[in-house]
mmCIF file of C-alpha atoms and ligand atoms in Angstrom:
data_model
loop_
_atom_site.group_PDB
_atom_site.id
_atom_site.type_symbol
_atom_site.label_atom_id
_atom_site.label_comp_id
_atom_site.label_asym_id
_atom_site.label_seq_id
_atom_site.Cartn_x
_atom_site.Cartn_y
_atom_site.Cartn_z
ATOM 1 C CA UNK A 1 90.250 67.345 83.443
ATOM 2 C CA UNK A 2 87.657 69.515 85.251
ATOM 3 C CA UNK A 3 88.904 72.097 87.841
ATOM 4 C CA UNK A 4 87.049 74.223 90.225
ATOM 5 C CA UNK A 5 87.480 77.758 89.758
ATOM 6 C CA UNK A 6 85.972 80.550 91.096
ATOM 7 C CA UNK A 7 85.918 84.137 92.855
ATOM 8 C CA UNK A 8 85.549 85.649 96.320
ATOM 9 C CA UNK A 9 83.890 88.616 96.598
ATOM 10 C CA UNK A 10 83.578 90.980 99.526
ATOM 11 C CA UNK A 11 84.072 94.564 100.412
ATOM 12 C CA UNK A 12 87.560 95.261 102.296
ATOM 13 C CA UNK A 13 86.643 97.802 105.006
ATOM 14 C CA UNK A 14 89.772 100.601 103.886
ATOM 15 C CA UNK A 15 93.123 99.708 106.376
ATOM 16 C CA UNK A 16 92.030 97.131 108.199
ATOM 17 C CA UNK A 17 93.755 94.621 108.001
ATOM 18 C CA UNK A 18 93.165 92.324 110.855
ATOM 19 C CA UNK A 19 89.196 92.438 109.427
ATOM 20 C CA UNK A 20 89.902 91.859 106.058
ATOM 21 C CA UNK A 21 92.573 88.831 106.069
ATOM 22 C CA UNK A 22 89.455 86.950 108.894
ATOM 23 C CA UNK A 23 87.122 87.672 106.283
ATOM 24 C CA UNK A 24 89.219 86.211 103.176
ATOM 25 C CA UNK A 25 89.916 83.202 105.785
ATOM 26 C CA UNK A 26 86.582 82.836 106.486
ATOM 27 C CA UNK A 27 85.124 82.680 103.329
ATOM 28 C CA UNK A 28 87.510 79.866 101.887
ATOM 29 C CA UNK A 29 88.401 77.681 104.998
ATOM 30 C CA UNK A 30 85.873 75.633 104.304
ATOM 31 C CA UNK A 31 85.285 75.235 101.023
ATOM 32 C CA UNK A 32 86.957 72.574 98.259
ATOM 33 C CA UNK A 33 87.806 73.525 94.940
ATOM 34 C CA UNK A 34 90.894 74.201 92.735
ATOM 35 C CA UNK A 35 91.705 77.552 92.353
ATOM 36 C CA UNK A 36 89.587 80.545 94.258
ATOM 37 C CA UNK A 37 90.635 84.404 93.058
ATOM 38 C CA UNK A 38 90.557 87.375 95.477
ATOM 39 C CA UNK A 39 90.426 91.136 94.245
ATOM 40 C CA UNK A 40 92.932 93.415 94.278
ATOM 41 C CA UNK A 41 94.203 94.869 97.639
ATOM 42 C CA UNK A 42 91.699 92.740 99.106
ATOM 43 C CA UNK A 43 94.117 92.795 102.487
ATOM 44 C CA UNK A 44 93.826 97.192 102.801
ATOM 45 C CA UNK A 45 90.990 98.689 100.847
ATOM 46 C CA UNK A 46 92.006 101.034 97.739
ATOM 47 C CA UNK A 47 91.061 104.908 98.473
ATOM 48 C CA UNK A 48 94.290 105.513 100.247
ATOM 49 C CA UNK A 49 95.006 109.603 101.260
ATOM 50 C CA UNK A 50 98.635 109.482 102.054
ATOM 51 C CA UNK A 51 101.974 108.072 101.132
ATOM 52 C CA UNK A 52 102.101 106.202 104.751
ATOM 53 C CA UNK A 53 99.208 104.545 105.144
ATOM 54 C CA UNK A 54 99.864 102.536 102.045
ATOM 55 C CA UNK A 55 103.138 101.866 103.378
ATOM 56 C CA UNK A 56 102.387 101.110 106.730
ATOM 57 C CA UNK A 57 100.197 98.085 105.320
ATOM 58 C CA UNK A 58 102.143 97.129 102.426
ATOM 59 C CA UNK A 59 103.957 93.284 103.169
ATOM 60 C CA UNK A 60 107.447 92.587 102.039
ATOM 61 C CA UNK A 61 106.496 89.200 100.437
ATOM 62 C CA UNK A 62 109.890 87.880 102.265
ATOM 63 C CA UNK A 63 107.555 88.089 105.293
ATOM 64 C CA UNK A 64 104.250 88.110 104.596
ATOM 65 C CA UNK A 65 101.648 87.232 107.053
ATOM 66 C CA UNK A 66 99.127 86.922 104.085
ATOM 67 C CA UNK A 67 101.184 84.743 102.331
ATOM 68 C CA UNK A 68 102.042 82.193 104.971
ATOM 69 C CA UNK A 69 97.928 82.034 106.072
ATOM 70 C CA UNK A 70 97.133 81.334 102.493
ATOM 71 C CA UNK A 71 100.062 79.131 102.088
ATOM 72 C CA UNK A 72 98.380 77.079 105.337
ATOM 73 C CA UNK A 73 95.290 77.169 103.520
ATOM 74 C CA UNK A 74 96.508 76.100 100.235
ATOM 75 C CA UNK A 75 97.892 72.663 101.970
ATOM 76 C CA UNK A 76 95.169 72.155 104.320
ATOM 77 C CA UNK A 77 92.246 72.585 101.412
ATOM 78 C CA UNK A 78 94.843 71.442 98.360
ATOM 79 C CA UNK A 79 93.474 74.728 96.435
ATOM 80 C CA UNK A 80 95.758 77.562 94.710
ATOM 81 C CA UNK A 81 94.359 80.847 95.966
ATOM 82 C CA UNK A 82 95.382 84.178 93.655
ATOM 83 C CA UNK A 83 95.318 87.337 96.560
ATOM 84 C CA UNK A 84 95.629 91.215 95.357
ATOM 85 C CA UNK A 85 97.539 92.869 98.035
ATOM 86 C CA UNK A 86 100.200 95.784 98.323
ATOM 87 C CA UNK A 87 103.978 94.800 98.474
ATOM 88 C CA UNK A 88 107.064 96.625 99.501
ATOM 89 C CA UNK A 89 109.967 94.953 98.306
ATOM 90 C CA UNK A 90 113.628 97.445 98.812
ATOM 91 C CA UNK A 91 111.630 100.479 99.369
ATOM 92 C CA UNK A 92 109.350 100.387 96.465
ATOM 93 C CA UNK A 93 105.599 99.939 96.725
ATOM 94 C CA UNK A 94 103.860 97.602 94.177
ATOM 95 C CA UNK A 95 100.030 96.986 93.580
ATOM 96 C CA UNK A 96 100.514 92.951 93.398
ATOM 97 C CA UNK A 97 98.959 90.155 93.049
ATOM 98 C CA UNK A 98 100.099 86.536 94.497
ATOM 99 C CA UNK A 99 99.222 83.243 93.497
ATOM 100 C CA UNK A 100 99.843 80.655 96.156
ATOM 101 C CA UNK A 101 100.000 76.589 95.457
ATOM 102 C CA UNK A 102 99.674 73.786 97.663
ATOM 103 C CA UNK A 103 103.275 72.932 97.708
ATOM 104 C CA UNK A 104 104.325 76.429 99.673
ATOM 105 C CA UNK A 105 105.370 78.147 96.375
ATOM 106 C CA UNK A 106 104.495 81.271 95.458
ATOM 107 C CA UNK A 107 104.241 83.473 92.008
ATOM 108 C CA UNK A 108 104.210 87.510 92.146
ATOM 109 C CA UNK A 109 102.782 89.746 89.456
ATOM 110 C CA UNK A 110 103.218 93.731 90.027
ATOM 111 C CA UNK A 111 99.993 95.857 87.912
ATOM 112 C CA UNK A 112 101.747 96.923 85.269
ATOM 113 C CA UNK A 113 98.820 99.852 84.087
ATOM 114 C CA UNK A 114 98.601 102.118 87.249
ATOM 115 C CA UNK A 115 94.935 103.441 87.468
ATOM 116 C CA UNK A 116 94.469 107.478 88.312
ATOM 117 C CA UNK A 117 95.828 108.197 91.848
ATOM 118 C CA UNK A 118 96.854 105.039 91.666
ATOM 119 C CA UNK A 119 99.905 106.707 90.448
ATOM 120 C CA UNK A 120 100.481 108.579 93.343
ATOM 121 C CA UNK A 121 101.187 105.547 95.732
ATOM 122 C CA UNK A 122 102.205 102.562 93.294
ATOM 123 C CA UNK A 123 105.130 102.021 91.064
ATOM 124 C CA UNK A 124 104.359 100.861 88.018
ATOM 125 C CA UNK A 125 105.029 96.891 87.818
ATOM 126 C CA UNK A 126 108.066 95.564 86.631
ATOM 127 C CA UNK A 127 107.512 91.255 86.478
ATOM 128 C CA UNK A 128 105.439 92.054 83.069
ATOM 129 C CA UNK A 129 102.681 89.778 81.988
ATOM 130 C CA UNK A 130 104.002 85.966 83.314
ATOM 131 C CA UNK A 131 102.450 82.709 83.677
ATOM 132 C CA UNK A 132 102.868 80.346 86.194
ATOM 133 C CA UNK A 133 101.426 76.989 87.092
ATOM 134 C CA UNK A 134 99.190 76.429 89.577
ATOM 135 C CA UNK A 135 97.157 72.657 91.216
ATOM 136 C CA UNK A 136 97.672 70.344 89.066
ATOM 137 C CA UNK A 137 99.794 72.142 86.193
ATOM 138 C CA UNK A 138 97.076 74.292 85.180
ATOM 139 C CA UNK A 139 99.104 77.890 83.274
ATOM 140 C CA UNK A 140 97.438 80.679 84.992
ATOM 141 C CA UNK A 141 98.228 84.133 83.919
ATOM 142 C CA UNK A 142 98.131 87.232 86.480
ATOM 143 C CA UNK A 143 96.580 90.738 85.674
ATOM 144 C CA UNK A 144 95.144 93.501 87.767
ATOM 145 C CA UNK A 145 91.990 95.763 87.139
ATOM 146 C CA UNK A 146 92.969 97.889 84.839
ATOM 147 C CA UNK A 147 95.346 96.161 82.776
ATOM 148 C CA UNK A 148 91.880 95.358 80.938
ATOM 149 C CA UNK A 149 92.173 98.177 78.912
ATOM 150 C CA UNK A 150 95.300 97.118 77.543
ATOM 151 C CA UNK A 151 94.390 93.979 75.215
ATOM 152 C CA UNK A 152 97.876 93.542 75.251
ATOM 153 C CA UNK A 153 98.015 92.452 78.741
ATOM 154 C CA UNK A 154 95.476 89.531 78.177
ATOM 155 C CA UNK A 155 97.102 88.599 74.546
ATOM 156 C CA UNK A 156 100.873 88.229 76.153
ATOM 157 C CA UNK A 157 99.251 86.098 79.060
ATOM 158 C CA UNK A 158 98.015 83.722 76.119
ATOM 159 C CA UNK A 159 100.907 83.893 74.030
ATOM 160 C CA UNK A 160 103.038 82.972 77.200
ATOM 161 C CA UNK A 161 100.398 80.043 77.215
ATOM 162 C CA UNK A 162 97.939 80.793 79.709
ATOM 163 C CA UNK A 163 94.894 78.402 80.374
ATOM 164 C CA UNK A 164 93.425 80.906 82.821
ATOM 165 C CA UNK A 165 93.345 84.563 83.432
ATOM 166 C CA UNK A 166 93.150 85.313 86.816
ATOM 167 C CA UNK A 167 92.016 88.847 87.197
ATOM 168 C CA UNK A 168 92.261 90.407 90.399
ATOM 169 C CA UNK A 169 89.981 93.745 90.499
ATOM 170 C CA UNK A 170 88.969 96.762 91.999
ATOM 171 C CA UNK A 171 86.699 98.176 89.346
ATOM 172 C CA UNK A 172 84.718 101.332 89.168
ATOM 173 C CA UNK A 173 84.462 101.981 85.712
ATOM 174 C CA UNK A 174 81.562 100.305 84.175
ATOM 175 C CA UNK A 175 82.758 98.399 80.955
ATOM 176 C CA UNK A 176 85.315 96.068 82.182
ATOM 177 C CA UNK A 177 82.874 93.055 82.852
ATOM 178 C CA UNK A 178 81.717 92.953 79.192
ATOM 179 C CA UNK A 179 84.852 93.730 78.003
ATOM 180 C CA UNK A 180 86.505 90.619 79.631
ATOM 181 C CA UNK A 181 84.044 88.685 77.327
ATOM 182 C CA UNK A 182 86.357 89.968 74.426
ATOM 183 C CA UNK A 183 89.486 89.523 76.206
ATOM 184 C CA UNK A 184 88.190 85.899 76.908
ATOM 185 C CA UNK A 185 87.198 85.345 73.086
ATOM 186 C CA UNK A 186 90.175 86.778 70.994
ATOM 187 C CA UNK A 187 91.984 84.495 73.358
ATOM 188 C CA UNK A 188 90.343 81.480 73.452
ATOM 189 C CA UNK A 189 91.401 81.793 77.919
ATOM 190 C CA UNK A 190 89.024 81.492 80.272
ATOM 191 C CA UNK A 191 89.342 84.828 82.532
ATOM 192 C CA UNK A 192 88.414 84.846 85.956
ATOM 193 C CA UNK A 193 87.378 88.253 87.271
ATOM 194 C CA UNK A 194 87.467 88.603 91.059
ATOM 195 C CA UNK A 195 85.889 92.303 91.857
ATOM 196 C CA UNK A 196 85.425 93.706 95.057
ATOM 197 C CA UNK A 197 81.991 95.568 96.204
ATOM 198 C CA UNK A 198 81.099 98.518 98.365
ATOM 199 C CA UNK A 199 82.507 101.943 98.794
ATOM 200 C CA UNK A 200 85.600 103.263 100.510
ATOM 201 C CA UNK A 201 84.833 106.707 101.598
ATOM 202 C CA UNK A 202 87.567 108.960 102.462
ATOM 203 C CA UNK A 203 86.846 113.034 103.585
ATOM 204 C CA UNK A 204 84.962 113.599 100.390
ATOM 205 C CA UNK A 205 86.163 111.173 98.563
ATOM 206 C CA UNK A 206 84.046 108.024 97.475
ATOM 207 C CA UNK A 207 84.379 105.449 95.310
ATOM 208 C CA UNK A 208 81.963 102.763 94.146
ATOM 209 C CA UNK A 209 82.977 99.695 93.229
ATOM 210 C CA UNK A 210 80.952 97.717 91.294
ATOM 211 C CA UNK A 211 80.953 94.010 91.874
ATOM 212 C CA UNK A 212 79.397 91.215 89.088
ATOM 213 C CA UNK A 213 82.591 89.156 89.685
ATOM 214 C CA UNK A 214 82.541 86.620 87.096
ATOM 215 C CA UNK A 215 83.693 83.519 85.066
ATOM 216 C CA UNK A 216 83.861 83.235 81.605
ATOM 217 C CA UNK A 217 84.756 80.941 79.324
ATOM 218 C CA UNK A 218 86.954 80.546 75.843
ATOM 219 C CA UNK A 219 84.037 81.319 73.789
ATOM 220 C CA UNK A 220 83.180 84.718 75.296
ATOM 221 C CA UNK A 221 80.291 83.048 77.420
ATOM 222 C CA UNK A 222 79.672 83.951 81.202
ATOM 223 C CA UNK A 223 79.604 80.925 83.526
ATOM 224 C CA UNK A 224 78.205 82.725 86.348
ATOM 225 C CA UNK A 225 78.314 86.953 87.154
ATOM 226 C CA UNK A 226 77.032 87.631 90.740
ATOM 227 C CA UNK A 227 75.385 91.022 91.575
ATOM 228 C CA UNK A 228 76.709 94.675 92.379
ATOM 229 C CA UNK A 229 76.879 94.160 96.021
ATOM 230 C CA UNK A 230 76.811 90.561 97.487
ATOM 231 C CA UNK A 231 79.438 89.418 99.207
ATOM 232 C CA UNK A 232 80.115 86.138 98.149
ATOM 233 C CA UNK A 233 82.446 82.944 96.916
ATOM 234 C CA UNK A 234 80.960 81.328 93.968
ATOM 235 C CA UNK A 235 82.713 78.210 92.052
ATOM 236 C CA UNK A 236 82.420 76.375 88.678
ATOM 237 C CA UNK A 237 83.674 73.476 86.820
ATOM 238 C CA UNK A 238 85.288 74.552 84.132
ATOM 239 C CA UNK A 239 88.141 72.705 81.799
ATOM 240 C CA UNK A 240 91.395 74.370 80.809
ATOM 241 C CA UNK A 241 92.453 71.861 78.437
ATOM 242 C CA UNK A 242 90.188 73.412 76.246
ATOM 243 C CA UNK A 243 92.561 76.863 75.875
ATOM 244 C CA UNK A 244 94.979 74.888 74.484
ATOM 245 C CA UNK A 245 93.322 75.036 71.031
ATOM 246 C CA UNK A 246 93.660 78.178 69.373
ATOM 247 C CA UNK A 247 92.207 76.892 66.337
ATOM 248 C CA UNK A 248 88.487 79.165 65.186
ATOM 249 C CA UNK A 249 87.793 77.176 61.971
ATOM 250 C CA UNK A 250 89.955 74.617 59.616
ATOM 251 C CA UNK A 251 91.232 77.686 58.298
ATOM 252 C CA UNK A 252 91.688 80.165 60.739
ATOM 253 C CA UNK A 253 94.244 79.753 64.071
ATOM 254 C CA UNK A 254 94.445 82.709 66.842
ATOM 255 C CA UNK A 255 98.256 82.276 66.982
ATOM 256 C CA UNK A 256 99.306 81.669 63.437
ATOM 257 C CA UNK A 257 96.894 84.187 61.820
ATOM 258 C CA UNK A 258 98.525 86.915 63.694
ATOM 259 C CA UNK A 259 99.959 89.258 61.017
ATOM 260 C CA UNK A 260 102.478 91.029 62.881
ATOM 261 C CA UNK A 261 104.667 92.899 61.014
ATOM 262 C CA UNK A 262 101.284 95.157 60.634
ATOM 263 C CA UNK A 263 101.292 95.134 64.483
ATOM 264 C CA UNK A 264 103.908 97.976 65.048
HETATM 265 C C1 ACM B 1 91.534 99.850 88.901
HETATM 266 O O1 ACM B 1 92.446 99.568 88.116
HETATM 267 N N1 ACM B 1 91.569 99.490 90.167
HETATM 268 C C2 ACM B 1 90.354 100.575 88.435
#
């Protein structure tokens, strides 16, 4: 069965949030496919200088006004849309991530590997590495940004049967593109990496983000990568049935070749 995946990428202007949820509403209200990924606090920008701001703009998913416009979008266009946000649930702050079906439902995962001064606003996640169904059935498996470094984040998404990696990102460090090649590979999972562009400048702080949001599929190959800086949603056809065999050869199976009383 073909599904229509893909990633929208923009540049959140840093706390605003009215201008950032009309842009994410913008760019998908009219457009048809199956599953569309955001990047990661794609509702308040990421350079954050104090405790309150991030606070102020974190949702309590109980009642979110992200959720319920993407939940309205979800019916109206029949898509599942994955959104990177910051949460508040009891007091504690989480860098999330949201995927939201067609049928009002919605799945939470909470970045589990807290990136630099990340540290200093976040707590660390605490759903760990689930996967959830989205349209049509399809097992898609949440991560955030940096969890890339940890192979173990992508391997427990596939090993809790993920079809699809959807990979919410704010990244600024330059390897993570390729790397998801590898992820993608040793997985057989195709990953979808949503990454925001642009800076967020902050006193003198900057940060650049860098973009080339991407596809790729079970082999390691890139269905599409757009540029450093557009901002822009970009879809393809891809088909998930084909992560369900973890076979490399007639010899060789990703699963059952694991040796893991080595792995410790
Ligand atoms: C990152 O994890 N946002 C770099």
């Amino acid at each position: 069965m073909s599904y229509k995946v893909g990633v929208c990428q923009f540049k959140p202007e840093l706390l605003n949030y009215k201008k950032n949820i009309n842009t994410m509403k913008k760019m998908v209200e009219n457009t048809s496919a199956d599953l569309i990924v955001f990047p990661e606090l794609a509702t308040s920008g990421y350079l954050f200088s104090n405790q309150k701001e991030v606070n102020d703009i974190a949702e309590d998913f109980k009642n979110s006004e992200t959720i319920r416009i993407f939940a309205e979008l979800s019916k109206k266009n029949n898509c599942s849309y994955v959104v990177g946000l910051p949460e508040k649930d009891d007091g504690k702050i989480f860098n999330s991530s949201v995927l939201i079906n067609p049928d009002g439902k919605y799945f939470t995962y909470r970045k589990t590997h807290l990136f630099y001064e990340e540290k200093l606003w976040f707590q660390p996640g605490n759903t760990g590495f689930n996967v959830f169904e989205a349209k049509n059935g399809i097992k898609v498996g949440l991560m955030i940004c940096f969890d890339w470094m940890f192979p173990e984040s992508a391997r427990t998404l596939m090993l809790n049967g993920a079809q699809i990696i959807a990979h919410s990102a704010n990244l600024v460090l330059p390897w993570c593109q390729q790397a998801m090649l590898t992820r993608s590979l040793e997985n057989s999972v195709y990953s979808i990496t949503a990454n925001r562009t642009g800076k967020d400048i902050v006193n003198n702080k900057e940060l650049f983000f860098t973009g080339q949001s991407q596809v790729v599929d079970t082999k390691g190959n890139i269905l599409f990568r757009l540029d450093e800086v557009e901002e822009s949603i970009k879809l393809v056809d891809i088909e998930p049935n084909i992560s369900n065999n973890k076979d490399i050869n007639e010899f060789n199976n990703l699963i059952n070749d694991r040796i893991t009383k080595y792995y410790k």
